[in-house]
Short mmCIF file of C-alpha atoms and ligand atoms in Angstrom, two decimals:
data_model
loop_
_atom_site.label_atom_id
_atom_site.label_comp_id
_atom_site.label_asym_id
_atom_site.label_seq_id
_atom_site.Cartn_x
_atom_site.Cartn_y
_atom_site.Cartn_z
CA MET A 1 15.52 -68.35 351.22
CA VAL A 2 12.22 -68.95 349.36
CA SER A 3 9.92 -71.72 350.42
CA ILE A 4 6.73 -73.15 348.98
CA LYS A 5 4.17 -73.89 351.70
CA ASN A 6 0.62 -75.23 352.03
CA SER A 7 0.42 -76.06 348.34
CA ARG A 8 -0.71 -78.92 346.14
CA ILE A 9 2.15 -79.94 343.93
CA LEU A 10 2.38 -82.33 340.98
CA ILE A 11 5.77 -83.77 340.11
CA THR A 12 5.78 -85.88 336.94
CA GLY A 13 8.80 -88.19 337.00
CA GLY A 14 8.87 -87.63 340.76
CA ALA A 15 10.29 -91.09 341.55
CA GLY A 16 13.36 -90.26 339.45
CA PHE A 17 16.57 -88.57 340.46
CA ILE A 18 15.72 -84.86 340.35
CA GLY A 19 12.00 -85.31 341.09
CA SER A 20 12.52 -87.38 344.24
CA ASN A 21 15.10 -84.96 345.63
CA LEU A 22 12.60 -82.16 344.98
CA ALA A 23 9.85 -84.18 346.71
CA ASP A 24 12.13 -84.71 349.75
CA HIS A 25 12.63 -80.98 349.95
CA LEU A 26 8.98 -79.97 349.56
CA ILE A 27 7.13 -82.73 351.42
CA GLU A 28 7.19 -81.26 354.90
CA ASN A 29 4.99 -78.25 354.17
CA ASN A 30 3.00 -79.40 351.12
CA GLU A 31 0.88 -82.14 349.61
CA ILE A 32 2.65 -83.84 346.72
CA VAL A 33 1.35 -86.02 343.90
CA VAL A 34 3.88 -88.03 341.90
CA VAL A 35 3.14 -89.64 338.53
CA ASP A 36 5.90 -91.96 337.39
CA ASP A 37 5.88 -95.17 335.33
CA LEU A 38 9.00 -96.37 337.22
CA SER A 39 10.87 -96.99 333.96
CA MET A 40 13.88 -95.31 335.59
CA GLY A 41 12.52 -94.05 338.90
CA LYS A 42 12.12 -96.15 342.04
CA ILE A 43 9.39 -96.13 344.63
CA GLU A 44 12.05 -96.28 347.42
CA ASN A 45 13.26 -92.86 346.27
CA LEU A 46 10.06 -91.26 347.48
CA PRO A 47 9.67 -89.80 350.97
CA LYS A 48 7.42 -91.84 353.21
CA SER A 49 4.60 -89.52 354.19
CA THR A 50 0.83 -89.39 354.22
CA GLN A 51 1.24 -86.13 352.28
CA LEU A 52 2.74 -88.02 349.33
CA HIS A 53 0.38 -89.62 346.79
CA PHE A 54 2.00 -91.87 344.23
CA PHE A 55 0.49 -93.01 340.91
CA LYS A 56 2.35 -95.57 338.81
CA HIS A 57 1.22 -94.33 335.43
CA SER A 58 2.62 -93.10 332.18
CA ILE A 59 2.21 -89.38 331.52
CA THR A 60 1.23 -90.42 327.99
CA ASP A 61 -2.10 -91.67 329.41
CA THR A 62 -4.10 -88.57 328.45
CA ASN A 63 -7.30 -89.69 330.08
CA PHE A 64 -5.63 -90.38 333.41
CA MET A 65 -3.65 -87.12 333.38
CA SER A 66 -6.71 -85.09 332.51
CA LYS A 67 -8.76 -86.51 335.40
CA LEU A 68 -5.86 -86.06 337.81
CA LEU A 69 -5.31 -82.41 336.88
CA VAL A 70 -8.98 -81.52 337.21
CA LYS A 71 -9.42 -83.42 340.49
CA TRP A 72 -6.38 -82.00 342.28
CA ASN A 73 -6.28 -78.38 341.11
CA PHE A 74 -2.54 -78.12 341.61
CA ASP A 75 -0.81 -74.90 342.67
CA TYR A 76 2.51 -75.97 341.16
CA ILE A 77 3.30 -78.45 338.39
CA PHE A 78 6.85 -79.68 337.81
CA LEU A 79 7.16 -81.43 334.44
CA LEU A 80 10.18 -83.66 335.06
CA ALA A 81 9.11 -87.00 333.56
CA ALA A 82 11.16 -87.86 330.50
CA VAL A 83 13.40 -90.40 328.91
CA ALA A 84 16.44 -88.46 330.15
CA SER A 85 19.10 -90.29 328.20
CA VAL A 86 20.20 -88.70 324.94
CA ALA A 87 21.46 -92.04 323.63
CA ASP A 88 18.19 -93.79 324.49
CA THR A 89 16.19 -91.25 322.44
CA ILE A 90 18.48 -91.93 319.49
CA SER A 91 17.61 -95.65 319.73
CA ARG A 92 13.82 -95.09 319.89
CA PRO A 93 12.96 -91.58 318.66
CA CYS A 94 9.21 -91.99 318.04
CA GLU A 95 8.45 -93.69 321.31
CA THR A 96 10.40 -91.15 323.35
CA HIS A 97 8.82 -88.24 321.45
CA LYS A 98 5.41 -89.20 322.89
CA ILE A 99 6.82 -88.87 326.41
CA ASN A 100 9.30 -86.03 325.99
CA GLN A 101 7.03 -83.77 323.98
CA ASP A 102 3.40 -84.87 323.36
CA ALA A 103 2.62 -85.68 327.00
CA ASN A 104 3.85 -82.27 328.17
CA ILE A 105 1.83 -80.39 325.56
CA ASN A 106 -1.16 -82.39 326.69
CA VAL A 107 -0.74 -81.14 330.27
CA MET A 108 -0.67 -77.54 328.98
CA GLU A 109 -3.81 -78.21 326.95
CA MET A 110 -5.66 -79.66 329.97
CA VAL A 111 -4.73 -76.63 332.05
CA ARG A 112 -5.91 -74.31 329.25
CA VAL A 113 -9.17 -76.07 328.43
CA ASN A 114 -10.18 -76.52 332.07
CA LYS A 115 -8.95 -73.03 333.05
CA LEU A 116 -7.00 -74.52 335.96
CA PRO A 117 -5.65 -71.79 338.25
CA VAL A 118 -2.02 -72.95 338.57
CA LYS A 119 0.52 -70.65 340.19
CA LYS A 120 3.38 -71.98 338.07
CA ILE A 121 4.19 -74.76 335.61
CA LEU A 122 7.88 -75.55 335.38
CA PHE A 123 9.26 -77.55 332.46
CA SER A 124 12.68 -79.19 332.74
CA SER A 125 14.58 -78.60 329.53
CA SER A 126 18.22 -79.23 328.93
CA ALA A 127 21.60 -77.86 327.93
CA ALA A 128 21.37 -80.41 325.13
CA VAL A 129 19.33 -77.84 323.14
CA TYR A 130 22.55 -75.88 322.46
CA GLY A 131 24.06 -78.93 320.74
CA ASN A 132 27.45 -78.39 319.18
CA ASN A 133 27.10 -74.64 318.90
CA PRO A 134 30.75 -73.71 319.58
CA GLU A 135 29.89 -70.58 321.59
CA LEU A 136 30.96 -70.99 325.20
CA PRO A 137 29.71 -70.40 327.78
CA LYS A 138 26.13 -71.08 326.70
CA CYS A 139 23.70 -68.23 327.51
CA GLU A 140 19.94 -68.51 327.14
CA SER A 141 20.26 -66.26 324.06
CA SER A 142 22.92 -68.49 322.43
CA ALA A 143 22.00 -70.19 319.16
CA ILE A 144 20.08 -73.42 319.47
CA ASP A 145 21.40 -76.47 317.59
CA PRO A 146 19.63 -79.62 318.77
CA ILE A 147 21.38 -82.73 317.41
CA SER A 148 19.36 -85.56 318.98
CA PRO A 149 15.66 -86.47 319.29
CA TYR A 150 16.07 -85.70 323.00
CA ALA A 151 17.23 -82.15 322.35
CA ILE A 152 14.64 -81.52 319.62
CA ASP A 153 11.82 -82.60 321.94
CA LYS A 154 13.22 -80.58 324.84
CA PHE A 155 13.44 -77.42 322.76
CA ALA A 156 9.99 -77.83 321.21
CA SER A 157 8.37 -78.54 324.58
CA GLU A 158 10.15 -75.60 326.14
CA ARG A 159 8.72 -73.31 323.44
CA PHE A 160 5.25 -74.82 323.77
CA VAL A 161 5.22 -74.37 327.54
CA ILE A 162 6.44 -70.78 327.37
CA ASP A 163 4.27 -69.70 324.44
CA TYR A 164 1.15 -71.46 325.74
CA GLY A 165 1.81 -69.54 328.93
CA LYS A 166 2.00 -66.22 327.09
CA LEU A 167 -0.98 -66.89 324.84
CA TYR A 168 -3.35 -68.23 327.46
CA HIS A 169 -2.09 -66.40 330.56
CA ILE A 170 -0.73 -69.46 332.33
CA PRO A 171 2.38 -68.78 334.48
CA THR A 172 5.17 -70.96 333.09
CA VAL A 173 8.94 -71.21 333.23
CA ALA A 174 11.55 -73.54 331.74
CA THR A 175 14.94 -74.61 333.06
CA ARG A 176 17.90 -75.76 331.02
CA PHE A 177 19.73 -78.09 333.39
CA PHE A 178 23.30 -78.93 332.62
CA ASN A 179 24.71 -82.24 333.95
CA VAL A 180 23.08 -82.85 337.30
CA TYR A 181 24.54 -85.41 339.75
CA GLY A 182 24.03 -86.63 343.29
CA PRO A 183 22.20 -89.19 345.43
CA LYS A 184 19.39 -91.24 343.90
CA GLN A 185 20.62 -90.93 340.31
CA ASN A 186 19.99 -94.39 338.89
CA PRO A 187 23.04 -96.14 337.34
CA LYS A 188 21.01 -99.09 336.05
CA SER A 189 21.18 -98.28 332.36
CA PRO A 190 24.39 -97.90 330.33
CA TYR A 191 22.83 -94.57 329.31
CA SER A 192 22.53 -93.26 332.88
CA GLY A 193 24.21 -90.02 333.94
CA VAL A 194 27.97 -90.48 333.76
CA LEU A 195 28.67 -89.63 337.40
CA SER A 196 26.21 -92.26 338.61
CA LEU A 197 28.05 -94.79 336.40
CA ILE A 198 31.49 -93.78 337.67
CA SER A 199 30.38 -93.94 341.31
CA HIS A 200 28.76 -97.32 340.67
CA SER A 201 32.01 -98.64 339.15
CA LEU A 202 34.00 -97.31 342.10
CA MET A 203 31.62 -98.81 344.65
CA ASN A 204 31.59 -102.20 342.92
CA ASP A 205 35.19 -102.29 341.66
CA SER A 206 33.93 -102.73 338.09
CA ILE A 207 35.30 -101.33 334.82
CA PHE A 208 34.22 -97.85 333.72
CA THR A 209 34.14 -97.19 329.97
CA ILE A 210 35.10 -93.78 328.63
CA PHE A 211 33.53 -92.88 325.28
CA GLY A 212 36.17 -90.87 323.42
CA ASP A 213 39.30 -89.54 325.09
CA GLY A 214 37.79 -88.31 328.37
CA LYS A 215 38.63 -84.71 327.48
CA GLN A 216 34.97 -83.83 326.85
CA THR A 217 33.75 -81.31 329.40
CA ARG A 218 30.46 -80.83 331.23
CA ASP A 219 29.09 -78.29 333.72
CA PHE A 220 28.40 -80.81 336.50
CA THR A 221 25.78 -79.43 338.90
CA TYR A 222 25.03 -80.88 342.33
CA ILE A 223 21.39 -81.81 342.96
CA SER A 224 20.95 -79.48 345.98
CA ASP A 225 21.73 -76.48 343.77
CA VAL A 226 19.16 -77.72 341.25
CA VAL A 227 16.45 -78.12 343.91
CA SER A 228 17.13 -74.55 345.14
CA ALA A 229 16.82 -73.27 341.56
CA LEU A 230 13.52 -75.14 341.02
CA GLU A 231 12.00 -73.65 344.12
CA LEU A 232 13.27 -70.17 343.34
CA LEU A 233 11.89 -70.21 339.77
CA SER A 234 8.51 -71.54 340.79
CA GLU A 235 8.05 -68.87 343.45
CA ASN A 236 9.55 -65.82 341.76
CA PRO A 237 6.97 -63.85 339.71
CA ILE A 238 9.69 -62.37 337.46
CA ALA A 239 10.47 -65.90 336.28
CA ASN A 240 7.45 -66.02 334.00
CA HIS A 241 7.49 -67.13 330.34
CA GLU A 242 11.27 -67.26 330.50
CA VAL A 243 13.94 -69.92 330.19
CA TYR A 244 16.88 -70.19 332.63
CA ASN A 245 20.16 -72.08 332.56
CA VAL A 246 20.78 -73.93 335.82
CA ALA A 247 24.44 -74.84 336.32
CA THR A 248 27.70 -73.72 337.98
CA GLU A 249 29.52 -71.92 335.12
CA ILE A 250 32.51 -74.26 335.51
CA PRO A 251 33.48 -76.90 332.88
CA THR A 252 35.16 -80.09 334.12
CA SER A 253 36.52 -82.87 331.92
CA LEU A 254 35.67 -86.51 332.54
CA ASN A 255 39.38 -87.18 333.13
CA LYS A 256 39.41 -84.57 335.91
CA VAL A 257 36.25 -85.96 337.50
CA LEU A 258 37.86 -89.42 337.57
CA LYS A 259 40.96 -88.03 339.32
CA ILE A 260 38.88 -86.19 341.95
CA PHE A 261 36.72 -89.26 342.56
CA GLU A 262 39.80 -91.48 342.97
CA LYS A 263 41.26 -89.05 345.49
CA ILE A 264 38.03 -88.81 347.51
CA SER A 265 37.40 -92.56 347.53
CA GLY A 266 41.02 -93.64 347.93
CA LYS A 267 40.36 -96.20 345.19
CA LYS A 268 41.76 -96.70 341.69
CA ILE A 269 39.22 -97.01 338.90
CA THR A 270 39.75 -99.49 336.05
CA LEU A 271 39.16 -97.83 332.69
CA ALA A 272 38.27 -99.05 329.20
CA TYR A 273 38.00 -96.82 326.13
CA LYS A 274 35.42 -96.92 323.32
CA ASN A 275 34.63 -94.64 320.38
CA GLU A 276 32.89 -91.34 321.05
CA ARG A 277 29.09 -91.71 321.21
CA LYS A 278 26.92 -90.66 318.27
CA GLY A 279 25.16 -87.34 318.99
CA ASP A 280 27.54 -86.61 321.88
CA ILE A 281 28.38 -82.99 322.62
CA ARG A 282 32.07 -82.19 323.02
CA ASP A 283 32.08 -79.27 325.45
CA SER A 284 29.39 -77.66 327.50
CA TYR A 285 29.24 -75.08 330.24
CA ALA A 286 26.81 -72.35 331.15
CA ASP A 287 26.49 -68.68 331.79
CA VAL A 288 23.99 -68.46 334.67
CA SER A 289 23.88 -64.70 335.12
CA LYS A 290 20.16 -64.64 334.26
CA ILE A 291 19.10 -66.83 337.21
CA LYS A 292 21.72 -65.20 339.44
CA GLN A 293 19.80 -61.94 339.00
CA LEU A 294 16.92 -63.64 340.82
CA GLY A 295 19.20 -64.59 343.72
CA PHE A 296 20.50 -68.02 342.65
CA SER A 297 24.03 -68.87 343.65
CA PRO A 298 25.49 -72.36 343.10
CA ARG A 299 27.03 -73.55 346.37
CA TYR A 300 28.66 -76.83 345.36
CA SER A 301 32.02 -76.99 343.58
CA ILE A 302 32.68 -80.30 341.79
CA THR A 303 35.05 -81.41 344.58
CA TYR A 304 32.59 -80.53 347.36
CA GLY A 305 29.65 -82.08 345.48
CA LEU A 306 31.51 -85.33 344.68
CA LYS A 307 32.64 -85.62 348.30
CA LYS A 308 29.09 -85.19 349.55
CA TYR A 309 27.81 -87.69 346.94
CA TRP A 310 30.47 -90.28 347.85
CA ASP A 311 29.81 -89.90 351.60
CA MET A 312 26.08 -90.39 351.05
CA LEU A 313 26.63 -93.50 348.91
CA ASN A 314 28.84 -94.95 351.62
CA SER A 315 26.42 -94.23 354.42
CA LYS A 316 23.61 -95.81 352.38
CA ARG A 317 25.74 -98.93 351.82
CA GLN A 318 26.55 -99.17 355.54
CA LYS A 319 22.86 -98.94 356.43
CA GLY A 320 22.32 -101.83 353.97
P1 NAD B 1 15.34 -89.68 335.79
O1 NAD B 1 15.38 -90.67 334.68
O2 NAD B 1 15.91 -90.08 337.09
O3 NAD B 1 13.85 -89.16 336.04
C1 NAD B 1 12.87 -89.16 335.05
C2 NAD B 1 11.68 -89.92 335.61
O4 NAD B 1 10.65 -89.94 334.62
C3 NAD B 1 12.01 -91.37 335.96
O5 NAD B 1 11.63 -91.64 337.29
C4 NAD B 1 11.19 -92.19 334.98
O6 NAD B 1 10.76 -93.42 335.55
C5 NAD B 1 10.06 -91.22 334.67
N1 NAD B 1 9.41 -91.48 333.40
C6 NAD B 1 9.99 -91.78 332.20
N2 NAD B 1 9.05 -91.96 331.28
C7 NAD B 1 7.85 -91.78 331.90
C8 NAD B 1 6.50 -91.86 331.48
N3 NAD B 1 6.16 -92.17 330.22
N4 NAD B 1 5.51 -91.60 332.38
C9 NAD B 1 5.82 -91.30 333.68
N5 NAD B 1 7.08 -91.23 334.13
C10 NAD B 1 8.08 -91.47 333.25
O7 NAD B 1 16.03 -88.35 335.22
P2 NAD B 1 16.38 -87.01 335.97
O8 NAD B 1 17.84 -86.85 335.86
O9 NAD B 1 15.74 -86.96 337.29
O10 NAD B 1 15.71 -85.96 334.99
C11 NAD B 1 14.53 -85.23 335.32
C12 NAD B 1 14.23 -84.27 334.18
O11 NAD B 1 15.31 -83.35 334.03
C13 NAD B 1 14.08 -84.95 332.83
O12 NAD B 1 13.08 -84.29 332.11
C14 NAD B 1 15.43 -84.75 332.17
O13 NAD B 1 15.33 -84.76 330.77
C15 NAD B 1 15.78 -83.38 332.69
N6 NAD B 1 17.23 -83.12 332.68
C16 NAD B 1 18.05 -83.89 333.47
C17 NAD B 1 19.42 -83.60 333.45
C18 NAD B 1 20.39 -84.38 334.28
O14 NAD B 1 21.59 -84.13 334.17
N7 NAD B 1 19.97 -85.29 335.14
C19 NAD B 1 19.92 -82.57 332.65
C20 NAD B 1 19.03 -81.86 331.84
C21 NAD B 1 17.68 -82.13 331.89
C1 UD1 B 2 23.12 -85.32 330.22
C2 UD1 B 2 21.75 -85.86 330.65
C3 UD1 B 2 20.69 -85.27 329.79
C4 UD1 B 2 20.82 -83.76 329.85
C5 UD1 B 2 22.23 -83.29 329.46
C6 UD1 B 2 22.37 -81.78 329.73
C7 UD1 B 2 21.67 -88.07 331.63
C8 UD1 B 2 21.59 -89.53 331.38
N1 UD1 B 2 21.72 -87.31 330.55
O1 UD1 B 2 23.45 -85.75 328.89
O2 UD1 B 2 19.41 -85.65 330.30
O3 UD1 B 2 19.90 -83.17 329.03
O4 UD1 B 2 23.16 -83.93 330.31
O5 UD1 B 2 23.68 -81.37 329.61
O6 UD1 B 2 21.68 -87.63 332.77
N2 UD1 B 2 30.18 -91.13 329.09
C9 UD1 B 2 31.25 -92.00 329.15
N3 UD1 B 2 31.03 -93.23 329.68
C10 UD1 B 2 29.81 -93.64 330.15
C11 UD1 B 2 28.73 -92.73 330.07
C12 UD1 B 2 28.94 -91.48 329.54
O7 UD1 B 2 32.35 -91.68 328.72
O8 UD1 B 2 29.69 -94.79 330.62
C13 UD1 B 2 30.39 -89.79 328.51
C14 UD1 B 2 29.40 -89.47 327.42
O9 UD1 B 2 29.80 -90.00 326.18
C15 UD1 B 2 29.41 -87.94 327.46
C16 UD1 B 2 29.65 -87.64 328.96
O10 UD1 B 2 30.17 -88.83 329.52
O11 UD1 B 2 30.47 -87.43 326.71
C17 UD1 B 2 28.37 -87.26 329.68
O12 UD1 B 2 27.41 -88.25 329.36
P1 UD1 B 2 25.96 -88.33 330.07
O13 UD1 B 2 26.13 -88.38 331.53
O14 UD1 B 2 25.20 -89.42 329.40
O15 UD1 B 2 25.38 -86.90 329.79
P2 UD1 B 2 24.99 -86.04 328.52
O16 UD1 B 2 24.99 -86.82 327.27
O17 UD1 B 2 25.81 -84.81 328.62
#
């Protein structure tokens, strides 16, 4: 088991779902700085610790980011801040481009210009870059076919981060997450991750809308597996200037997820159906043999992960 210790770590988007789970995991042995504008993230997500320093700021604020990077001299930088909803980027492509691409390139530029001695910069890309390429499972060498502003920005940023790394000798790595789920995923927007929306509907006995026929599949990946992958890739020196899928290798349809959730919760979910979403991908699952070679092994099946997620939501509700 790898573990990062005694390090200064920046997590952009650290008050969000993946970032705050990563902060929980790393806080004990490290000093963590989180930059988040709280557009989706929540301050309550963050661990309460004197080793956690929170800045409510947009990563698009170049001046602020530049000063922060120079002042803190981070060992590790996790670039997780983004407008993470594909549909949201379709509604406001130019605005989201500034966050999902320009701000990340700016971080690379600040590190380059100031010759900052980072041990690793990790950029969180997405399975969305494969688009509707029919090849399944998706390997890192599969053809890229981005079909949304989100996916275009993810792919371009991924290339920038990796090639900046190669050109200017900055250790970098990129992850292509598939559909991550688990505690602290925010269901507040209609564009939130589908499993957070289903669990919210189940908890509140409200209607859940399926876009399309529910037969679309995703490689749903439990957050704890993602946190393990993030730590592994940031520590492992072989993971340099490379991109890695992070997933389970198992496709599950929305219809199946709904059945499993109903069984676990003992509740019946009320469904409505609407047309398939524009820019939606039909099927998606990964080949993760590349990261497995570094020692990664996903531990959570969909049933085990959903059970853990449901139990945590219930215990949170009971605590009030
Ligand atoms: P999230 O929305 O919970 O987290 C993103 C965080 O970024 C939020 O806290 C939000 O407030 C913050 N943010 C947005 N715009 C910002 C800005 N301008 N300045 C500062 N902070 C800003 O999403 P997540 O699921 O935790 O995703 C984390 C990263 O992983 C994102 O880059 C996302 O694109 C990527 N990703 C997520 C998934 C998934 O299934 N959750 C899959 C593939 C890739
Ligand atoms: C998700 C991530 C994206 C990531 C990608 C990688 C979110 C919000 N998006 O996109 O950041 O890059 O995985 O694979 O986490 N659906 C419904 N009803 C709803 C909501 C969604 O039927 O109320 C459907 C969608 O139409 C889609 C599927 O569920 O077919 C998954 O949707 P969503 O959770 O938004 O994820 P992706 O679009 O796959």
